[in-house]
């Protein structure tokens, strides 16, 4: 069919025509400079804020005889000038759970402490003989907390967010606008096919977005370099971002071919973007009650009577020792130990929210798709909790959230009252019978991208159909020329 | 060659000989052939039965009042609009089944030419050359040549927005000519042109026809068409007027314009004498047109009118044959 024939010459004719007009007629240079400054300004403000307020990825600091984590609450080293320096991690409550400290005296007389934690990046603190101390994070799987992932995340989100705002303006009036200006029909009457006109316009709009991406590139690169992010992953993420914006270009093109009035097609294009970006999230939230259903859950617990008996024993023990504990006495009678060997599986009916049935709504969301395609350093797989807490990687948090939605609620839980409290690598007590398979979180972006491209393809197809000549039935209110 | 629904070419133009096959369309093919073409927009029958041939090497006028379907017909001929029924061949190619072949042989100039205001005439022309697949060197040369020919060379590198309406109209013609079309379709090409440009337009159209192209011009400025066209096609309410009717209209008694200082008394006089009349094209002046067989009849009428104290100041034959035919055909409207 001639409508769909494509030639390089035809495509470049239309694309060059569109780009030349855009360069001549709008203040594109000013727009690019403003864009560069806005993204840069935000990046610098974030870096500054992170340093001022000791937001997660900044370094621990030592002052006034103690070393602190940037959260301003946890103290990792108390330095005593009198005796040899000792590092002992402590949070505000004085608890040292889950942390392990080893200190050694170095040949020069200083003390080097290494502090390991499941929830913090490992720290090295050294205390010199004169009592001055310094702390820094150690690498985990080649990663140490920096501001890089935060900067990268923010720039990607801003380029995507502002791109979603800018893109409709590039194509949403391109077909009906040309029709009103009387320039479309003369072009259609030439040798150019409908597909060449539509694709040429699409490519020209897309090329304009490349210019906006290029203006944001220095800031994006800042994040990549500081964070040491894997280049391949960065390219995939940026590629997915550009394809998502290309889909928006196609949406605008389709609406501008369908709707005769330019204001109508602009409105519908923006409405489409809002639908994909926000209404999918609102729909997800509103659908939550629909998937909250009574579900049979397996619980590992003591038989009811044994549990009640043990609780009574505990209550008696607290009553007997309450005063002694309050006075700080350490010589109290041992706590009663629960008969955990009697723990067994029980089937209980609970109302659970089955997000695994509706998480697919996120697959339509461009932010979710781009976040899912974001580069992932190895540490994000090996120590996900650590990375989530200390990287400032917003894209990772989004992906993590989607993975949890997709996984749905746990159908097994462990309520057995273990006394030793040792926590296994999965976050469950070591003695728990629940086996968490270390499955890789699902990668959703190829699916999301495929759905997006299908929608974009549909709208592109509509645009081509509406440009096909000779026109049969004309939509109401449309003139050929 | 039989020319249904059209006037016979003027004898001196026939003397110019058959069209040069090399310069324009292919031999043995009618430039534009429309048979029983109909096209409706919803309940509106814009084109409702058009049948005509436009020969190669000639300028064919497409004449009809506003709303008679001229623009719609040209859109169909340009391959932009599909007819509901009937067939259209352009340079021998069907505009529906061989749309690309047909439309690349057509240069179409719409009544309202939209220019890309930010681009220069040179860029606009070479863009269209590229759109028609001309090689780079050729389209550059062609753009320069056409700008020179249409006296736009001094604006070659100025943005199109600085062009006046007439200059834009000339640019529109250049645009339609950029790929050296075999068939040229012009929709009201003279509107907005100053007298000198109109004369130049006429010369250009004649030259193109001389070189073998098929030129179809729609207009309602009849005197201007008369000077340039070889044949004419009359459209009324979306239909071509049957050839015997146009022929009859062309050979009827001649119309005479009569004007008086007091138009009312002139009309009263004519009515009293039972002489049929119709309002002329300058009806606001009270002009009337009376069909008379000979100058003797005119002289008689004038004498009688003066005797009846009608203040006649002008009596003259209606100038153009086209206008007369046009008026004869439009009589039915009133």
XYZ file of C-alpha atoms in Angstrom, chain A residues 22-475:
454
model
C 10.955 24.931 14.883
C 14.462 26.377 14.987
C 13.353 29.531 13.176
C 10.035 30.249 14.762
C 10.383 29.514 18.451
C 12.790 30.671 21.089
C 14.291 27.243 21.255
C 17.725 28.441 22.339
C 16.254 30.363 25.261
C 14.155 27.342 26.166
C 17.221 25.091 26.154
C 19.208 27.498 28.314
C 16.346 27.802 30.813
C 16.070 24.021 30.833
C 19.808 23.627 31.466
C 19.708 26.162 34.297
C 16.593 24.673 35.927
C 17.974 21.135 35.978
C 21.394 22.371 37.060
C 19.932 24.593 39.746
C 17.927 21.728 41.177
C 20.939 19.431 41.102
C 23.135 21.951 42.932
C 20.431 22.710 45.493
C 20.045 19.022 46.226
C 23.782 18.512 46.651
C 23.931 21.541 48.933
C 20.926 20.444 50.970
C 22.351 16.952 51.327
C 25.583 18.366 52.709
C 23.920 20.903 54.988
C 21.422 18.550 56.549
C 23.610 15.453 56.508
C 21.094 13.631 54.368
C 21.850 9.929 54.157
C 24.661 9.586 51.695
C 26.996 12.128 53.298
C 29.935 11.061 55.384
C 29.898 10.506 59.145
C 31.581 13.225 61.118
C 33.537 13.434 64.339
C 33.440 16.273 66.812
C 33.566 16.926 70.521
C 34.839 13.541 71.524
C 32.386 11.488 69.533
C 31.806 10.319 66.006
C 28.298 10.474 64.649
C 26.403 9.145 61.717
C 24.897 11.799 59.492
C 21.447 11.060 60.893
C 22.519 13.113 63.970
C 21.124 10.435 66.264
C 23.459 7.511 66.155
C 26.827 7.755 67.754
C 29.381 5.270 66.566
C 32.432 6.235 68.548
C 32.869 7.632 71.994
C 36.382 8.903 72.367
C 37.798 8.990 75.780
C 40.891 11.150 76.129
C 41.889 9.468 79.380
C 42.180 5.855 78.353
C 42.677 4.165 75.014
C 40.077 5.161 72.461
C 37.165 2.800 72.148
C 34.554 2.665 69.467
C 31.195 1.272 70.331
C 28.226 1.887 68.096
C 25.107 3.016 69.884
C 21.839 4.479 68.771
C 19.866 6.938 70.828
C 18.396 4.199 72.986
C 21.802 2.753 73.657
C 21.044 -0.429 71.809
C 23.721 -2.186 69.879
C 21.543 -4.780 68.179
C 22.833 -6.337 65.014
C 26.153 -4.556 65.057
C 29.577 -5.894 65.456
C 32.674 -3.897 66.231
C 36.246 -4.983 66.037
C 39.019 -2.647 67.090
C 42.720 -3.126 66.760
C 45.703 -1.040 67.765
C 47.811 -0.023 64.801
C 51.625 0.100 64.834
C 51.544 3.904 65.101
C 49.483 3.687 68.267
C 46.180 4.679 66.729
C 43.083 2.523 67.073
C 41.237 1.325 63.978
C 37.693 0.142 64.458
C 35.526 -1.514 61.880
C 31.811 -1.386 62.561
C 29.542 -3.775 60.697
C 25.798 -3.545 60.563
C 22.986 -5.040 58.533
C 21.357 -1.665 58.189
C 24.303 0.691 57.769
C 27.198 0.671 55.418
C 30.279 -0.619 57.239
C 32.276 2.106 58.912
C 35.954 2.459 59.647
C 36.848 4.767 62.489
C 40.375 5.550 63.453
C 41.317 7.299 66.633
C 44.812 8.722 66.798
C 46.918 8.746 69.905
C 46.086 12.401 70.542
C 42.391 11.566 70.595
C 41.385 13.020 67.215
C 39.046 10.707 65.345
C 37.850 10.240 61.801
C 35.186 7.962 60.400
C 34.371 6.919 56.841
C 32.177 4.406 55.105
C 33.760 1.280 53.679
C 32.924 -0.088 50.277
C 30.293 -2.792 49.936
C 30.398 -4.625 46.640
C 32.195 -1.671 45.102
C 29.681 0.825 46.483
C 30.004 3.424 49.143
C 27.304 5.945 49.987
C 27.544 8.978 47.746
C 25.167 11.563 46.467
C 25.541 10.186 42.921
C 22.457 7.939 42.730
C 20.323 10.702 44.250
C 21.520 13.241 41.676
C 21.092 10.765 38.855
C 17.584 9.841 40.034
C 16.518 13.440 40.326
C 17.849 14.456 36.918
C 16.202 11.449 35.252
C 12.901 12.204 36.978
C 13.081 15.874 36.046
C 13.957 15.167 32.433
C 11.068 12.710 32.289
C 8.624 14.963 34.153
C 9.439 18.140 32.254
C 9.747 16.094 29.069
C 6.186 14.879 29.577
C 5.140 18.518 29.892
C 7.110 19.756 26.872
C 6.489 16.876 24.471
C 2.756 17.393 23.848
C 3.579 20.924 22.664
C 5.792 19.443 19.952
C 3.255 17.239 18.216
C -0.231 17.843 19.628
C -1.045 20.469 17.002
C 1.243 19.373 14.216
C -1.334 17.853 11.868
C -4.459 19.906 12.556
C -2.297 23.024 12.926
C -0.800 22.493 9.471
C -4.266 21.838 8.122
C -5.455 25.181 9.480
C -2.383 26.942 8.112
C -3.097 25.452 4.698
C 0.296 23.756 4.463
C -0.738 20.148 4.950
C -2.676 19.498 1.731
C 0.059 20.847 -0.553
C 2.498 18.462 1.132
C 0.099 15.528 0.856
C -0.366 16.255 -2.840
C 3.338 15.612 -3.450
C 5.007 12.257 -3.803
C 5.309 11.927 -0.004
C 3.344 9.068 1.523
C 1.122 9.486 4.569
C 3.580 7.394 6.596
C 6.478 9.612 5.568
C 4.654 12.761 6.662
C 3.632 11.229 9.999
C 6.983 9.610 10.759
C 8.895 12.695 9.631
C 6.922 14.804 12.081
C 7.451 12.218 14.817
C 11.207 12.063 14.231
C 11.493 15.851 14.204
C 9.712 16.085 17.551
C 11.856 13.288 18.937
C 15.046 14.951 17.749
C 13.964 18.087 19.620
C 13.737 16.006 22.797
C 17.298 14.808 22.196
C 18.352 18.453 22.354
C 16.653 18.787 25.739
C 18.308 15.604 26.934
C 21.685 16.871 25.708
C 21.221 20.073 27.716
C 20.572 17.991 30.839
C 23.473 15.657 30.092
C 26.170 17.474 32.117
C 24.044 17.107 35.237
C 23.159 13.535 34.462
C 26.852 12.786 33.984
C 27.576 14.436 37.346
C 25.367 11.881 39.037
C 26.796 8.992 37.059
C 30.413 9.928 37.826
C 29.889 10.659 41.516
C 27.843 7.518 41.996
C 30.041 5.319 39.834
C 26.921 3.960 38.166
C 27.259 1.211 35.547
C 27.375 2.865 32.119
C 25.375 0.166 30.355
C 22.547 0.522 32.858
C 22.617 4.307 32.454
C 22.313 3.953 28.670
C 19.390 1.542 29.009
C 17.629 3.903 31.420
C 18.122 6.954 29.191
C 17.079 4.924 26.142
C 13.871 3.825 27.857
C 13.223 7.432 28.887
C 13.600 8.640 25.300
C 11.327 5.883 23.996
C 8.673 6.786 26.559
C 8.824 10.394 25.358
C 8.618 9.149 21.754
C 5.384 7.412 22.733
C 4.049 10.750 23.993
C 5.076 12.287 20.647
C 3.010 9.619 18.899
C 0.062 10.272 21.218
C 0.122 13.958 20.283
C 0.416 13.142 16.602
C -2.549 10.770 16.755
C -4.740 13.259 18.603
C -3.774 16.061 16.235
C -4.875 13.860 13.341
C -8.107 12.822 15.046
C -9.282 16.140 16.439
C -9.894 19.090 14.184
C -9.336 21.857 16.721
C -5.807 22.417 17.963
C -7.021 23.276 21.465
C -8.910 19.989 21.612
C -5.980 17.876 20.526
C -3.620 19.642 22.972
C -6.045 19.049 25.798
C -6.455 15.380 24.956
C -2.712 14.853 24.648
C -2.102 16.371 28.073
C -5.028 14.354 29.428
C -3.421 11.204 28.037
C -0.105 12.034 29.707
C -1.851 12.742 33.017
C -3.795 9.493 32.696
C -0.641 7.461 32.199
C 1.408 9.278 34.833
C -1.050 9.962 37.631
C -4.404 8.364 37.055
C -2.754 4.938 36.950
C -1.473 5.588 40.489
C -4.822 6.923 41.683
C -6.546 3.929 40.140
C -4.076 1.668 41.925
C -4.879 3.251 45.283
C -8.627 3.154 44.636
C -8.404 -0.486 43.621
C -6.750 -1.497 46.895
C -10.077 -2.034 48.761
C -11.279 -4.207 45.902
C -8.429 -6.643 46.347
C -8.595 -6.730 50.154
C -10.069 -10.152 50.744
C -10.138 -12.699 53.570
C -7.276 -15.052 52.877
C -6.042 -18.221 54.529
C -2.608 -17.620 55.977
C -0.147 -20.098 57.482
C 1.204 -18.943 60.817
C 4.097 -20.604 62.692
C 3.234 -20.117 66.350
C 2.775 -21.704 69.760
C -0.455 -23.487 70.455
C -2.905 -21.017 71.998
C -2.806 -22.438 75.517
C 1.012 -22.701 75.569
C 1.228 -19.124 74.288
C -1.147 -17.883 76.993
C 0.786 -19.720 79.658
C 4.112 -18.261 78.497
C 2.660 -14.760 78.321
C 1.458 -15.147 81.886
C 4.964 -16.222 82.953
C 6.478 -13.208 81.188
C 4.006 -10.877 82.806
C 4.836 -12.322 86.221
C 8.554 -11.920 85.534
C 8.154 -8.250 84.580
C 6.121 -7.612 87.691
C 8.751 -9.218 89.897
C 11.680 -7.478 88.279
C 10.208 -4.170 87.275
C 11.680 -2.172 90.116
C 15.076 -3.803 89.939
C 15.295 -3.091 86.193
C 14.243 0.500 86.702
C 17.033 0.930 89.243
C 19.557 -0.360 86.776
C 20.267 -3.573 88.643
C 21.706 -6.277 86.469
C 21.275 -9.188 88.822
C 17.749 -10.259 88.118
C 16.226 -13.700 87.711
C 16.515 -15.082 84.145
C 13.676 -14.400 81.751
C 11.369 -17.335 81.136
C 12.154 -19.051 77.869
C 9.277 -19.838 75.539
C 8.931 -23.480 74.541
C 9.641 -22.680 70.888
C 9.976 -26.372 70.089
C 6.205 -26.540 70.393
C 5.684 -23.999 67.574
C 3.549 -25.422 64.785
C 1.712 -24.340 61.636
C -1.753 -22.935 62.072
C -4.133 -21.850 59.331
C -5.701 -18.482 60.039
C -8.008 -16.335 57.934
C -6.841 -12.733 57.612
C -7.943 -9.850 55.416
C -5.012 -9.181 53.113
C -4.544 -6.708 50.285
C -3.619 -8.666 47.210
C -1.568 -6.057 45.405
C -0.196 -8.783 43.164
C -3.537 -8.674 41.335
C -3.425 -4.948 40.470
C 0.257 -4.033 40.391
C 0.083 -4.308 36.593
C -1.433 -0.805 36.557
C 2.050 0.511 37.239
C 3.220 -1.004 33.988
C 1.441 1.854 32.168
C 3.214 4.528 34.190
C 6.206 6.126 32.443
C 7.836 6.951 35.772
C 7.561 3.335 36.905
C 8.933 2.048 33.610
C 11.922 4.394 33.628
C 12.591 3.727 37.330
C 12.532 0.017 36.694
C 15.053 0.409 33.909
C 17.416 2.445 36.126
C 20.974 1.223 36.593
C 21.403 -1.085 39.551
C 24.769 -1.441 41.229
C 25.578 -4.973 42.497
C 25.066 -3.875 46.099
C 21.395 -3.212 45.374
C 21.004 -6.949 44.842
C 23.307 -8.187 47.598
C 22.250 -5.717 50.309
C 18.893 -4.241 49.165
C 17.955 -2.834 52.582
C 21.322 -1.178 52.975
C 21.173 0.315 49.478
C 17.584 1.494 49.904
C 18.402 3.258 53.168
C 21.716 4.854 52.291
C 21.878 5.478 48.554
C 19.189 8.127 48.128
C 18.404 6.309 44.884
C 14.785 7.336 44.318
C 14.486 5.213 41.192
C 15.588 2.171 43.186
C 12.973 2.889 45.857
C 10.265 3.077 43.182
C 11.403 -0.220 41.703
C 11.599 -1.789 45.156
C 8.050 -0.619 45.847
C 6.746 -2.076 42.599
C 8.512 -5.366 43.314
C 6.785 -5.500 46.689
C 3.414 -4.735 45.126
C 4.026 -7.475 42.596
C 5.053 -9.943 45.276
C 1.834 -9.375 47.203
C 1.289 -10.091 50.909
C 3.140 -12.878 52.691
C 0.991 -15.957 53.051
C 3.297 -17.331 55.737
C 4.291 -15.569 58.908
C 6.318 -16.487 61.926
C 4.989 -15.469 65.347
C 7.054 -17.922 67.352
C 8.589 -16.043 70.354
C 12.270 -16.888 69.916
C 14.427 -15.751 72.781
C 17.875 -15.419 71.217
C 16.646 -13.005 68.527
C 19.294 -13.941 66.008
C 18.216 -12.615 62.668
C 19.050 -14.469 59.483
C 20.088 -12.873 56.210
C 16.470 -12.765 54.957
C 15.361 -10.613 57.869
C 13.597 -13.534 59.541
C 14.756 -15.257 62.735
C 17.339 -17.884 61.958
C 15.270 -20.603 63.530
C 12.210 -19.808 61.438
C 10.897 -22.583 59.213
C 9.855 -20.072 56.551
C 12.004 -20.412 53.494
C 12.337 -17.227 51.517
C 13.553 -18.185 48.105
C 16.182 -15.680 47.030
C 14.354 -15.056 43.777
C 15.403 -12.151 41.614
C 12.825 -9.349 41.612
C 10.883 -9.314 38.368
C 12.084 -6.929 35.662
C 8.986 -5.108 34.470
C 10.313 -2.376 32.204
C 10.455 -4.454 29.001
C 6.751 -5.201 29.454
C 5.903 -1.636 30.324
C 7.900 -0.368 27.389
C 6.198 -2.872 25.093
C 2.755 -1.732 26.255
C 3.754 1.922 25.830
C 5.138 1.291 22.368
C 1.948 -0.546 21.434
C -0.131 2.452 22.516
C 2.214 4.812 20.666
C 2.081 2.547 17.622
C -1.715 2.606 17.683
C -1.789 6.406 17.733
C 0.835 6.592 14.994
C -1.266 4.210 12.917
C -4.294 6.462 13.492
C -2.275 9.476 12.339
C -1.197 7.715 9.152
C -4.745 6.532 8.452
C -6.020 10.066 8.849
C -3.372 11.417 6.468
C -4.124 8.866 3.776
C -5.291 10.336 0.495
C -7.485 10.429 -1.481
C -9.760 11.143 1.449
C -12.940 9.134 1.623
C -15.248 10.250 4.391
C -14.027 13.450 5.994
C -14.527 13.921 9.713
